[in-house]
Amino acid sequence: ALYVASGSLYIGETAKIGSVSQVVSGSATLIDLGMFDGAVFDYIVKNGMNMRGGNIAAVWNGSQSSHNEINTTDLGNTSDVTFSLTNNGKLNASVSSGTWTIQINYRALGNLI
């Protein structure tokens, strides 16, 4: 089954495609994909003339997680923004200085249920 709900595209029970855009200063949970096993996130972070584009590959199983930024391209200084992933599929961003716009397209796979 293919359907759209809450701005995301669902493909059967094992895939979800979507996007988020959020302005972050401090820490924020950007996406909660806990019902899936993993995801690929394509992102852009921006603060004025400082920008980074990249990809994060991530997997989790409810008790452990692993992620890796597999590609990044930077303009200016983007060290103020870091990403982390919880063991239950929440992608978080931490901003150590300033206010950053974070835009993410994601593809989640593998239903845990």
PDB file of N, CA and C in Angstrom:
ATOM      1  N   ALA A   1       0.836  -1.181   0.000  1.00  0.00           N
ATOM      2  CA  ALA A   1       0.000   0.000   0.000  1.00  0.00           C
ATOM      3  C   ALA A   1       0.875   1.236   0.000  1.00  0.00           C
ATOM      4  N   LEU A   2       0.464   2.213  -0.724  1.00  0.00           N
ATOM      5  CA  LEU A   2       1.149   3.487  -0.814  1.00  0.00           C
ATOM      6  C   LEU A   2       0.195   4.556  -0.306  1.00  0.00           C
ATOM      7  N   TYR A   3       0.647   5.367   0.686  1.00  0.00           N
ATOM      8  CA  TYR A   3      -0.219   6.414   1.193  1.00  0.00           C
ATOM      9  C   TYR A   3       0.594   7.569   1.761  1.00  0.00           C
ATOM     10  N   VAL A   4      -0.055   8.715   1.871  1.00  0.00           N
ATOM     11  CA  VAL A   4       0.558   9.917   2.421  1.00  0.00           C
ATOM     12  C   VAL A   4      -0.154  10.265   3.718  1.00  0.00           C
ATOM     13  N   ALA A   5       0.648  10.567   4.762  1.00  0.00           N
ATOM     14  CA  ALA A   5       0.091  10.984   6.049  1.00  0.00           C
ATOM     15  C   ALA A   5       1.083  11.919   6.716  1.00  0.00           C
ATOM     16  N   SER A   6       0.599  13.003   7.255  1.00  0.00           N
ATOM     17  CA  SER A   6       1.423  13.963   7.991  1.00  0.00           C
ATOM     18  C   SER A   6       2.649  14.409   7.198  1.00  0.00           C
ATOM     19  N   GLY A   7       2.489  14.608   5.891  1.00  0.00           N
ATOM     20  CA  GLY A   7       3.587  15.087   5.073  1.00  0.00           C
ATOM     21  C   GLY A   7       4.638  14.059   4.733  1.00  0.00           C
ATOM     22  N   SER A   8       4.396  12.781   5.029  1.00  0.00           N
ATOM     23  CA  SER A   8       5.337  11.712   4.715  1.00  0.00           C
ATOM     24  C   SER A   8       4.686  10.724   3.762  1.00  0.00           C
ATOM     25  N   LEU A   9       5.506  10.094   2.950  1.00  0.00           N
ATOM     26  CA  LEU A   9       5.050   9.062   2.034  1.00  0.00           C
ATOM     27  C   LEU A   9       5.398   7.705   2.629  1.00  0.00           C
ATOM     28  N   TYR A  10       4.401   6.848   2.790  1.00  0.00           N
ATOM     29  CA  TYR A  10       4.600   5.505   3.318  1.00  0.00           C
ATOM     30  C   TYR A  10       4.470   4.510   2.174  1.00  0.00           C
ATOM     31  N   ILE A  11       5.392   3.542   2.150  1.00  0.00           N
ATOM     32  CA  ILE A  11       5.358   2.489   1.152  1.00  0.00           C
ATOM     33  C   ILE A  11       5.197   1.181   1.909  1.00  0.00           C
ATOM     34  N   GLY A  12       3.990   0.661   1.933  1.00  0.00           N
ATOM     35  CA  GLY A  12       3.694  -0.528   2.720  1.00  0.00           C
ATOM     36  C   GLY A  12       3.957  -0.271   4.188  1.00  0.00           C
ATOM     37  N   GLU A  13       4.397  -1.294   4.896  1.00  0.00           N
ATOM     38  CA  GLU A  13       4.688  -1.179   6.322  1.00  0.00           C
ATOM     39  C   GLU A  13       6.184  -1.099   6.598  1.00  0.00           C
ATOM     40  N   THR A  14       7.017  -1.035   5.537  1.00  0.00           N
ATOM     41  CA  THR A  14       8.461  -1.122   5.755  1.00  0.00           C
ATOM     42  C   THR A  14       9.254   0.066   5.247  1.00  0.00           C
ATOM     43  N   ALA A  15       8.617   1.111   4.755  1.00  0.00           N
ATOM     44  CA  ALA A  15       9.376   2.258   4.264  1.00  0.00           C
ATOM     45  C   ALA A  15       8.603   3.558   4.474  1.00  0.00           C
ATOM     46  N   LYS A  16       9.361   4.607   4.761  1.00  0.00           N
ATOM     47  CA  LYS A  16       8.787   5.935   4.936  1.00  0.00           C
ATOM     48  C   LYS A  16       9.768   6.936   4.333  1.00  0.00           C
ATOM     49  N   ILE A  17       9.248   7.874   3.568  1.00  0.00           N
ATOM     50  CA  ILE A  17      10.054   8.929   2.971  1.00  0.00           C
ATOM     51  C   ILE A  17       9.460  10.249   3.430  1.00  0.00           C
ATOM     52  N   GLY A  18      10.312  11.168   3.881  1.00  0.00           N
ATOM     53  CA  GLY A  18       9.798  12.444   4.336  1.00  0.00           C
ATOM     54  C   GLY A  18      10.868  13.501   4.431  1.00  0.00           C
ATOM     55  N   SER A  19      10.485  14.651   4.935  1.00  0.00           N
ATOM     56  CA  SER A  19      11.428  15.748   5.117  1.00  0.00           C
ATOM     57  C   SER A  19      10.993  16.596   6.299  1.00  0.00           C
ATOM     58  N   VAL A  20      11.971  17.257   6.907  1.00  0.00           N
ATOM     59  CA  VAL A  20      11.711  18.200   7.985  1.00  0.00           C
ATOM     60  C   VAL A  20      12.612  19.407   7.800  1.00  0.00           C
ATOM     61  N   SER A  21      12.149  20.530   8.294  1.00  0.00           N
ATOM     62  CA  SER A  21      12.955  21.743   8.335  1.00  0.00           C
ATOM     63  C   SER A  21      12.706  22.371   9.695  1.00  0.00           C
ATOM     64  N   GLN A  22      13.789  22.693  10.394  1.00  0.00           N
ATOM     65  CA  GLN A  22      13.647  23.215  11.747  1.00  0.00           C
ATOM     66  C   GLN A  22      14.769  24.216  12.022  1.00  0.00           C
ATOM     67  N   VAL A  23      14.459  25.271  12.755  1.00  0.00           N
ATOM     68  CA  VAL A  23      15.454  26.224  13.220  1.00  0.00           C
ATOM     69  C   VAL A  23      15.856  25.793  14.624  1.00  0.00           C
ATOM     70  N   VAL A  24      17.186  25.624  14.841  1.00  0.00           N
ATOM     71  CA  VAL A  24      17.665  25.055  16.102  1.00  0.00           C
ATOM     72  C   VAL A  24      18.727  25.951  16.719  1.00  0.00           C
ATOM     73  N   SER A  25      18.565  26.226  17.998  1.00  0.00           N
ATOM     74  CA  SER A  25      19.624  26.776  18.841  1.00  0.00           C
ATOM     75  C   SER A  25      19.555  25.948  20.120  1.00  0.00           C
ATOM     76  N   GLY A  26      20.646  25.384  20.525  1.00  0.00           N
ATOM     77  CA  GLY A  26      20.624  24.438  21.643  1.00  0.00           C
ATOM     78  C   GLY A  26      20.493  23.029  21.109  1.00  0.00           C
ATOM     79  N   SER A  27      19.580  22.238  21.672  1.00  0.00           N
ATOM     80  CA  SER A  27      19.390  20.846  21.256  1.00  0.00           C
ATOM     81  C   SER A  27      17.950  20.602  20.849  1.00  0.00           C
ATOM     82  N   ALA A  28      17.771  19.695  19.894  1.00  0.00           N
ATOM     83  CA  ALA A  28      16.416  19.378  19.437  1.00  0.00           C
ATOM     84  C   ALA A  28      16.380  17.984  18.850  1.00  0.00           C
ATOM     85  N   THR A  29      15.247  17.289  19.042  1.00  0.00           N
ATOM     86  CA  THR A  29      14.983  16.057  18.312  1.00  0.00           C
ATOM     87  C   THR A  29      14.357  16.466  16.992  1.00  0.00           C
ATOM     88  N   LEU A  30      14.995  16.071  15.897  1.00  0.00           N
ATOM     89  CA  LEU A  30      14.526  16.462  14.569  1.00  0.00           C
ATOM     90  C   LEU A  30      13.521  15.474  13.998  1.00  0.00           C
ATOM     91  N   ILE A  31      13.787  14.176  14.201  1.00  0.00           N
ATOM     92  CA  ILE A  31      12.950  13.135  13.605  1.00  0.00           C
ATOM     93  C   ILE A  31      12.899  11.946  14.562  1.00  0.00           C
ATOM     94  N   ASP A  32      11.719  11.362  14.733  1.00  0.00           N
ATOM     95  CA  ASP A  32      11.556  10.137  15.516  1.00  0.00           C
ATOM     96  C   ASP A  32      11.090   9.044  14.565  1.00  0.00           C
ATOM     97  N   LEU A  33      11.994   8.125  14.268  1.00  0.00           N
ATOM     98  CA  LEU A  33      11.688   7.013  13.366  1.00  0.00           C
ATOM     99  C   LEU A  33      11.770   5.682  14.101  1.00  0.00           C
ATOM    100  N   GLY A  34      11.351   5.671  15.371  1.00  0.00           N
ATOM    101  CA  GLY A  34      11.502   4.512  16.226  1.00  0.00           C
ATOM    102  C   GLY A  34      10.845   3.239  15.745  1.00  0.00           C
ATOM    103  N   MET A  35       9.850   3.320  14.885  1.00  0.00           N
ATOM    104  CA  MET A  35       9.202   2.096  14.420  1.00  0.00           C
ATOM    105  C   MET A  35       9.951   1.431  13.270  1.00  0.00           C
ATOM    106  N   PHE A  36      11.078   2.029  12.833  1.00  0.00           N
ATOM    107  CA  PHE A  36      11.874   1.472  11.745  1.00  0.00           C
ATOM    108  C   PHE A  36      13.221   0.987  12.275  1.00  0.00           C
ATOM    109  N   ASP A  37      13.977   0.294  11.437  1.00  0.00           N
ATOM    110  CA  ASP A  37      15.284  -0.250  11.812  1.00  0.00           C
ATOM    111  C   ASP A  37      16.441   0.662  11.457  1.00  0.00           C
ATOM    112  N   GLY A  38      16.247   1.565  10.514  1.00  0.00           N
ATOM    113  CA  GLY A  38      17.336   2.435  10.095  1.00  0.00           C
ATOM    114  C   GLY A  38      16.867   3.441   9.072  1.00  0.00           C
ATOM    115  N   ALA A  39      17.772   4.369   8.739  1.00  0.00           N
ATOM    116  CA  ALA A  39      17.413   5.408   7.785  1.00  0.00           C
ATOM    117  C   ALA A  39      18.668   6.022   7.187  1.00  0.00           C
ATOM    118  N   VAL A  40      18.466   6.672   6.059  1.00  0.00           N
ATOM    119  CA  VAL A  40      19.485   7.510   5.453  1.00  0.00           C
ATOM    120  C   VAL A  40      18.934   8.927   5.465  1.00  0.00           C
ATOM    121  N   PHE A  41      19.737   9.858   5.978  1.00  0.00           N
ATOM    122  CA  PHE A  41      19.334  11.251   6.093  1.00  0.00           C
ATOM    123  C   PHE A  41      20.224  12.085   5.177  1.00  0.00           C
ATOM    124  N   ASP A  42      19.630  12.856   4.288  1.00  0.00           N
ATOM    125  CA  ASP A  42      20.343  13.848   3.491  1.00  0.00           C
ATOM    126  C   ASP A  42      20.018  15.190   4.117  1.00  0.00           C
ATOM    127  N   TYR A  43      21.046  15.988   4.444  1.00  0.00           N
ATOM    128  CA  TYR A  43      20.768  17.211   5.187  1.00  0.00           C
ATOM    129  C   TYR A  43      21.565  18.405   4.669  1.00  0.00           C
ATOM    130  N   ILE A  44      21.059  19.583   5.005  1.00  0.00           N
ATOM    131  CA  ILE A  44      21.764  20.857   4.838  1.00  0.00           C
ATOM    132  C   ILE A  44      21.562  21.634   6.127  1.00  0.00           C
ATOM    133  N   VAL A  45      22.657  22.176   6.671  1.00  0.00           N
ATOM    134  CA  VAL A  45      22.582  23.087   7.815  1.00  0.00           C
ATOM    135  C   VAL A  45      23.079  24.445   7.343  1.00  0.00           C
ATOM    136  N   LYS A  46      22.467  25.513   7.868  1.00  0.00           N
ATOM    137  CA  LYS A  46      22.814  26.851   7.383  1.00  0.00           C
ATOM    138  C   LYS A  46      22.693  27.882   8.490  1.00  0.00           C
ATOM    139  N   ASN A  47      23.709  28.727   8.587  1.00  0.00           N
ATOM    140  CA  ASN A  47      23.711  29.894   9.462  1.00  0.00           C
ATOM    141  C   ASN A  47      24.446  30.983   8.693  1.00  0.00           C
ATOM    142  N   GLY A  48      23.703  31.937   8.119  1.00  0.00           N
ATOM    143  CA  GLY A  48      24.325  32.980   7.303  1.00  0.00           C
ATOM    144  C   GLY A  48      25.045  32.376   6.115  1.00  0.00           C
ATOM    145  N   MET A  49      26.333  32.677   5.986  1.00  0.00           N
ATOM    146  CA  MET A  49      27.143  32.171   4.880  1.00  0.00           C
ATOM    147  C   MET A  49      27.782  30.819   5.204  1.00  0.00           C
ATOM    148  N   ASN A  50      27.574  30.305   6.404  1.00  0.00           N
ATOM    149  CA  ASN A  50      28.117  29.009   6.827  1.00  0.00           C
ATOM    150  C   ASN A  50      27.115  27.910   6.506  1.00  0.00           C
ATOM    151  N   MET A  51      27.557  26.906   5.744  1.00  0.00           N
ATOM    152  CA  MET A  51      26.657  25.827   5.330  1.00  0.00           C
ATOM    153  C   MET A  51      27.406  24.495   5.289  1.00  0.00           C
ATOM    154  N   ARG A  52      26.644  23.430   5.533  1.00  0.00           N
ATOM    155  CA  ARG A  52      27.169  22.076   5.335  1.00  0.00           C
ATOM    156  C   ARG A  52      26.061  21.221   4.751  1.00  0.00           C
ATOM    157  N   GLY A  53      26.414  20.440   3.764  1.00  0.00           N
ATOM    158  CA  GLY A  53      25.516  19.434   3.212  1.00  0.00           C
ATOM    159  C   GLY A  53      26.137  18.078   3.469  1.00  0.00           C
ATOM    160  N   GLY A  54      25.308  17.091   3.781  1.00  0.00           N
ATOM    161  CA  GLY A  54      25.871  15.776   4.060  1.00  0.00           C
ATOM    162  C   GLY A  54      24.832  14.678   4.065  1.00  0.00           C
ATOM    163  N   ASN A  55      25.321  13.489   4.366  1.00  0.00           N
ATOM    164  CA  ASN A  55      24.496  12.289   4.446  1.00  0.00           C
ATOM    165  C   ASN A  55      24.855  11.545   5.720  1.00  0.00           C
ATOM    166  N   ILE A  56      23.840  11.010   6.376  1.00  0.00           N
ATOM    167  CA  ILE A  56      24.037  10.193   7.569  1.00  0.00           C
ATOM    168  C   ILE A  56      23.367   8.850   7.325  1.00  0.00           C
ATOM    169  N   ALA A  57      24.125   7.780   7.494  1.00  0.00           N
ATOM    170  CA  ALA A  57      23.569   6.426   7.458  1.00  0.00           C
ATOM    171  C   ALA A  57      23.404   5.977   8.907  1.00  0.00           C
ATOM    172  N   ALA A  58      22.225   5.439   9.267  1.00  0.00           N
ATOM    173  CA  ALA A  58      21.949   5.105  10.665  1.00  0.00           C
ATOM    174  C   ALA A  58      21.144   3.828  10.792  1.00  0.00           C
ATOM    175  N   VAL A  59      21.458   3.066  11.852  1.00  0.00           N
ATOM    176  CA  VAL A  59      20.692   1.871  12.213  1.00  0.00           C
ATOM    177  C   VAL A  59      20.517   1.843  13.726  1.00  0.00           C
ATOM    178  N   TRP A  60      19.449   1.191  14.195  1.00  0.00           N
ATOM    179  CA  TRP A  60      19.190   1.068  15.626  1.00  0.00           C
ATOM    180  C   TRP A  60      18.324  -0.154  15.862  1.00  0.00           C
ATOM    181  N   ASN A  61      18.370  -0.700  17.079  1.00  0.00           N
ATOM    182  CA  ASN A  61      17.579  -1.901  17.363  1.00  0.00           C
ATOM    183  C   ASN A  61      16.808  -1.811  18.679  1.00  0.00           C
ATOM    184  N   GLY A  62      16.697  -0.627  19.244  1.00  0.00           N
ATOM    185  CA  GLY A  62      15.981  -0.457  20.504  1.00  0.00           C
ATOM    186  C   GLY A  62      16.901  -0.468  21.705  1.00  0.00           C
ATOM    187  N   SER A  63      18.090  -1.062  21.585  1.00  0.00           N
ATOM    188  CA  SER A  63      19.054  -1.053  22.691  1.00  0.00           C
ATOM    189  C   SER A  63      20.428  -0.542  22.261  1.00  0.00           C
ATOM    190  N   GLN A  64      20.683  -0.489  20.960  1.00  0.00           N
ATOM    191  CA  GLN A  64      21.932   0.048  20.434  1.00  0.00           C
ATOM    192  C   GLN A  64      21.657   0.818  19.157  1.00  0.00           C
ATOM    193  N   SER A  65      22.561   1.756  18.841  1.00  0.00           N
ATOM    194  CA  SER A  65      22.456   2.465  17.571  1.00  0.00           C
ATOM    195  C   SER A  65      23.854   2.740  17.038  1.00  0.00           C
ATOM    196  N   SER A  66      23.908   2.995  15.759  1.00  0.00           N
ATOM    197  CA  SER A  66      25.160   3.367  15.122  1.00  0.00           C
ATOM    198  C   SER A  66      24.827   4.298  13.966  1.00  0.00           C
ATOM    199  N   HIS A  67      25.639   5.333  13.788  1.00  0.00           N
ATOM    200  CA  HIS A  67      25.452   6.221  12.642  1.00  0.00           C
ATOM    201  C   HIS A  67      26.797   6.764  12.197  1.00  0.00           C
ATOM    202  N   ASN A  68      26.828   7.178  10.953  1.00  0.00           N
ATOM    203  CA  ASN A  68      28.047   7.702  10.375  1.00  0.00           C
ATOM    204  C   ASN A  68      27.687   8.779   9.353  1.00  0.00           C
ATOM    205  N   GLU A  69      28.337   9.932   9.447  1.00  0.00           N
ATOM    206  CA  GLU A  69      28.184  10.935   8.401  1.00  0.00           C
ATOM    207  C   GLU A  69      29.080  10.497   7.257  1.00  0.00           C
ATOM    208  N   ILE A  70      28.455  10.010   6.187  1.00  0.00           N
ATOM    209  CA  ILE A  70      29.219   9.378   5.126  1.00  0.00           C
ATOM    210  C   ILE A  70      29.753  10.371   4.092  1.00  0.00           C
ATOM    211  N   ASN A  71      29.178  11.533   3.981  1.00  0.00           N
ATOM    212  CA  ASN A  71      29.643  12.592   3.087  1.00  0.00           C
ATOM    213  C   ASN A  71      29.355  13.930   3.725  1.00  0.00           C
ATOM    214  N   THR A  72      30.267  14.868   3.622  1.00  0.00           N
ATOM    215  CA  THR A  72      29.967  16.245   4.013  1.00  0.00           C
ATOM    216  C   THR A  72      30.689  17.189   3.064  1.00  0.00           C
ATOM    217  N   THR A  73      30.061  18.308   2.823  1.00  0.00           N
ATOM    218  CA  THR A  73      30.645  19.391   2.048  1.00  0.00           C
ATOM    219  C   THR A  73      30.371  20.664   2.823  1.00  0.00           C
ATOM    220  N   ASP A  74      31.424  21.431   3.135  1.00  0.00           N
ATOM    221  CA  ASP A  74      31.295  22.604   3.994  1.00  0.00           C
ATOM    222  C   ASP A  74      31.657  23.897   3.265  1.00  0.00           C
ATOM    223  N   LEU A  75      30.957  24.962   3.641  1.00  0.00           N
ATOM    224  CA  LEU A  75      31.324  26.336   3.315  1.00  0.00           C
ATOM    225  C   LEU A  75      31.393  27.080   4.635  1.00  0.00           C
ATOM    226  N   GLY A  76      32.520  27.689   4.935  1.00  0.00           N
ATOM    227  CA  GLY A  76      32.657  28.395   6.205  1.00  0.00           C
ATOM    228  C   GLY A  76      32.827  27.426   7.359  1.00  0.00           C
ATOM    229  N   ASN A  77      32.433  27.870   8.555  1.00  0.00           N
ATOM    230  CA  ASN A  77      32.602  27.076   9.770  1.00  0.00           C
ATOM    231  C   ASN A  77      31.258  26.484  10.181  1.00  0.00           C
ATOM    232  N   THR A  78      31.177  25.163  10.196  1.00  0.00           N
ATOM    233  CA  THR A  78      29.938  24.476  10.581  1.00  0.00           C
ATOM    234  C   THR A  78      30.142  23.592  11.801  1.00  0.00           C
ATOM    235  N   SER A  79      31.241  23.779  12.518  1.00  0.00           N
ATOM    236  CA  SER A  79      31.542  22.923  13.667  1.00  0.00           C
ATOM    237  C   SER A  79      30.559  23.108  14.822  1.00  0.00           C
ATOM    238  N   ASP A  80      29.719  24.142  14.776  1.00  0.00           N
ATOM    239  CA  ASP A  80      28.729  24.365  15.835  1.00  0.00           C
ATOM    240  C   ASP A  80      27.588  23.355  15.816  1.00  0.00           C
ATOM    241  N   VAL A  81      27.422  22.612  14.725  1.00  0.00           N
ATOM    242  CA  VAL A  81      26.298  21.686  14.590  1.00  0.00           C
ATOM    243  C   VAL A  81      26.803  20.251  14.606  1.00  0.00           C
ATOM    244  N   THR A  82      26.230  19.431  15.501  1.00  0.00           N
ATOM    245  CA  THR A  82      26.528  17.998  15.527  1.00  0.00           C
ATOM    246  C   THR A  82      25.219  17.215  15.584  1.00  0.00           C
ATOM    247  N   PHE A  83      25.268  15.997  15.083  1.00  0.00           N
ATOM    248  CA  PHE A  83      24.115  15.111  15.085  1.00  0.00           C
ATOM    249  C   PHE A  83      24.389  13.914  15.983  1.00  0.00           C
ATOM    250  N   SER A  84      23.335  13.374  16.585  1.00  0.00           N
ATOM    251  CA  SER A  84      23.432  12.130  17.346  1.00  0.00           C
ATOM    252  C   SER A  84      22.165  11.327  17.098  1.00  0.00           C
ATOM    253  N   LEU A  85      22.254  10.044  17.389  1.00  0.00           N
ATOM    254  CA  LEU A  85      21.134   9.146  17.174  1.00  0.00           C
ATOM    255  C   LEU A  85      20.912   8.330  18.427  1.00  0.00           C
ATOM    256  N   THR A  86      19.657   8.238  18.867  1.00  0.00           N
ATOM    257  CA  THR A  86      19.343   7.443  20.053  1.00  0.00           C
ATOM    258  C   THR A  86      19.150   5.977  19.666  1.00  0.00           C
ATOM    259  N   ASN A  87      19.128   5.121  20.663  1.00  0.00           N
ATOM    260  CA  ASN A  87      18.942   3.689  20.428  1.00  0.00           C
ATOM    261  C   ASN A  87      17.550   3.338  19.923  1.00  0.00           C
ATOM    262  N   ASN A  88      16.633   4.305  19.997  1.00  0.00           N
ATOM    263  CA  ASN A  88      15.267   4.051  19.522  1.00  0.00           C
ATOM    264  C   ASN A  88      14.890   4.941  18.337  1.00  0.00           C
ATOM    265  N   GLY A  89      15.883   5.350  17.544  1.00  0.00           N
ATOM    266  CA  GLY A  89      15.597   5.976  16.257  1.00  0.00           C
ATOM    267  C   GLY A  89      15.283   7.451  16.240  1.00  0.00           C
ATOM    268  N   LYS A  90      15.747   8.206  17.230  1.00  0.00           N
ATOM    269  CA  LYS A  90      15.543   9.655  17.215  1.00  0.00           C
ATOM    270  C   LYS A  90      16.824  10.341  16.758  1.00  0.00           C
ATOM    271  N   LEU A  91      16.713  11.139  15.693  1.00  0.00           N
ATOM    272  CA  LEU A  91      17.843  11.922  15.215  1.00  0.00           C
ATOM    273  C   LEU A  91      17.815  13.266  15.923  1.00  0.00           C
ATOM    274  N   ASN A  92      18.883  13.576  16.645  1.00  0.00           N
ATOM    275  CA  ASN A  92      18.992  14.814  17.406  1.00  0.00           C
ATOM    276  C   ASN A  92      20.065  15.704  16.815  1.00  0.00           C
ATOM    277  N   ALA A  93      19.899  17.006  16.991  1.00  0.00           N
ATOM    278  CA  ALA A  93      20.912  17.977  16.601  1.00  0.00           C
ATOM    279  C   ALA A  93      21.269  18.806  17.822  1.00  0.00           C
ATOM    280  N   SER A  94      22.563  19.114  17.953  1.00  0.00           N
ATOM    281  CA  SER A  94      23.039  20.019  19.003  1.00  0.00           C
ATOM    282  C   SER A  94      23.769  21.169  18.342  1.00  0.00           C
ATOM    283  N   VAL A  95      23.422  22.369  18.768  1.00  0.00           N
ATOM    284  CA  VAL A  95      24.037  23.581  18.245  1.00  0.00           C
ATOM    285  C   VAL A  95      24.732  24.267  19.406  1.00  0.00           C
ATOM    286  N   SER A  96      26.055  24.424  19.301  1.00  0.00           N
ATOM    287  CA  SER A  96      26.819  25.011  20.407  1.00  0.00           C
ATOM    288  C   SER A  96      26.850  26.533  20.372  1.00  0.00           C
ATOM    289  N   SER A  97      26.560  27.130  19.221  1.00  0.00           N
ATOM    290  CA  SER A  97      26.573  28.588  19.117  1.00  0.00           C
ATOM    291  C   SER A  97      25.704  29.032  17.949  1.00  0.00           C
ATOM    292  N   GLY A  98      24.922  30.058  18.159  1.00  0.00           N
ATOM    293  CA  GLY A  98      24.107  30.607  17.086  1.00  0.00           C
ATOM    294  C   GLY A  98      22.804  29.863  16.889  1.00  0.00           C
ATOM    295  N   THR A  99      22.132  30.223  15.805  1.00  0.00           N
ATOM    296  CA  THR A  99      20.873  29.615  15.402  1.00  0.00           C
ATOM    297  C   THR A  99      21.045  29.089  13.986  1.00  0.00           C
ATOM    298  N   TRP A 100      20.726  27.833  13.785  1.00  0.00           N
ATOM    299  CA  TRP A 100      20.939  27.165  12.514  1.00  0.00           C
ATOM    300  C   TRP A 100      19.627  26.630  11.956  1.00  0.00           C
ATOM    301  N   THR A 101      19.454  26.758  10.650  1.00  0.00           N
ATOM    302  CA  THR A 101      18.350  26.108   9.959  1.00  0.00           C
ATOM    303  C   THR A 101      18.841  24.749   9.501  1.00  0.00           C
ATOM    304  N   ILE A 102      18.071  23.709   9.822  1.00  0.00           N
ATOM    305  CA  ILE A 102      18.437  22.348   9.454  1.00  0.00           C
ATOM    306  C   ILE A 102      17.313  21.771   8.611  1.00  0.00           C
ATOM    307  N   GLN A 103      17.659  21.341   7.405  1.00  0.00           N
ATOM    308  CA  GLN A 103      16.696  20.727   6.500  1.00  0.00           C
ATOM    309  C   GLN A 103      17.143  19.301   6.222  1.00  0.00           C
ATOM    310  N   ILE A 104      16.204  18.361   6.315  1.00  0.00           N
ATOM    311  CA  ILE A 104      16.533  16.946   6.152  1.00  0.00           C
ATOM    312  C   ILE A 104      15.501  16.254   5.273  1.00  0.00           C
ATOM    313  N   ASN A 105      15.982  15.491   4.308  1.00  0.00           N
ATOM    314  CA  ASN A 105      15.173  14.507   3.587  1.00  0.00           C
ATOM    315  C   ASN A 105      15.622  13.150   4.102  1.00  0.00           C
ATOM    316  N   TYR A 106      14.677  12.242   4.334  1.00  0.00           N
ATOM    317  CA  TYR A 106      15.055  10.938   4.870  1.00  0.00           C
ATOM    318  C   TYR A 106      14.290   9.806   4.208  1.00  0.00           C
ATOM    319  N   ARG A 107      14.915   8.626   4.285  1.00  0.00           N
ATOM    320  CA  ARG A 107      14.331   7.389   3.814  1.00  0.00           C
ATOM    321  C   ARG A 107      14.536   6.356   4.909  1.00  0.00           C
ATOM    322  N   ALA A 108      13.452   5.908   5.522  1.00  0.00           N
ATOM    323  CA  ALA A 108      13.509   4.944   6.631  1.00  0.00           C
ATOM    324  C   ALA A 108      13.041   3.585   6.129  1.00  0.00           C
ATOM    325  N   LEU A 109      13.695   2.526   6.639  1.00  0.00           N
ATOM    326  CA  LEU A 109      13.387   1.168   6.188  1.00  0.00           C
ATOM    327  C   LEU A 109      13.298   0.212   7.357  1.00  0.00           C
ATOM    328  N   GLY A 110      12.579  -0.884   7.170  1.00  0.00           N
ATOM    329  CA  GLY A 110      12.585  -1.999   8.102  1.00  0.00           C
ATOM    330  C   GLY A 110      11.724  -1.821   9.333  1.00  0.00           C
ATOM    331  N   ASN A 111      10.489  -2.159   9.254  1.00  0.00           N
ATOM    332  CA  ASN A 111       9.563  -2.022  10.366  1.00  0.00           C
ATOM    333  C   ASN A 111       9.940  -2.957  11.512  1.00  0.00           C
ATOM    334  N   LEU A 112      10.018  -2.409  12.728  1.00  0.00           N
ATOM    335  CA  LEU A 112      10.346  -3.202  13.914  1.00  0.00           C
ATOM    336  C   LEU A 112       9.163  -3.998  14.457  1.00  0.00           C
ATOM    337  N   ILE A 113       7.962  -3.596  14.095  1.00  0.00           N
ATOM    338  CA  ILE A 113       6.762  -4.220  14.663  1.00  0.00           C
ATOM    339  C   ILE A 113       6.501  -5.571  14.037  1.00  0.00           C
TER     340      ILE A 113
END
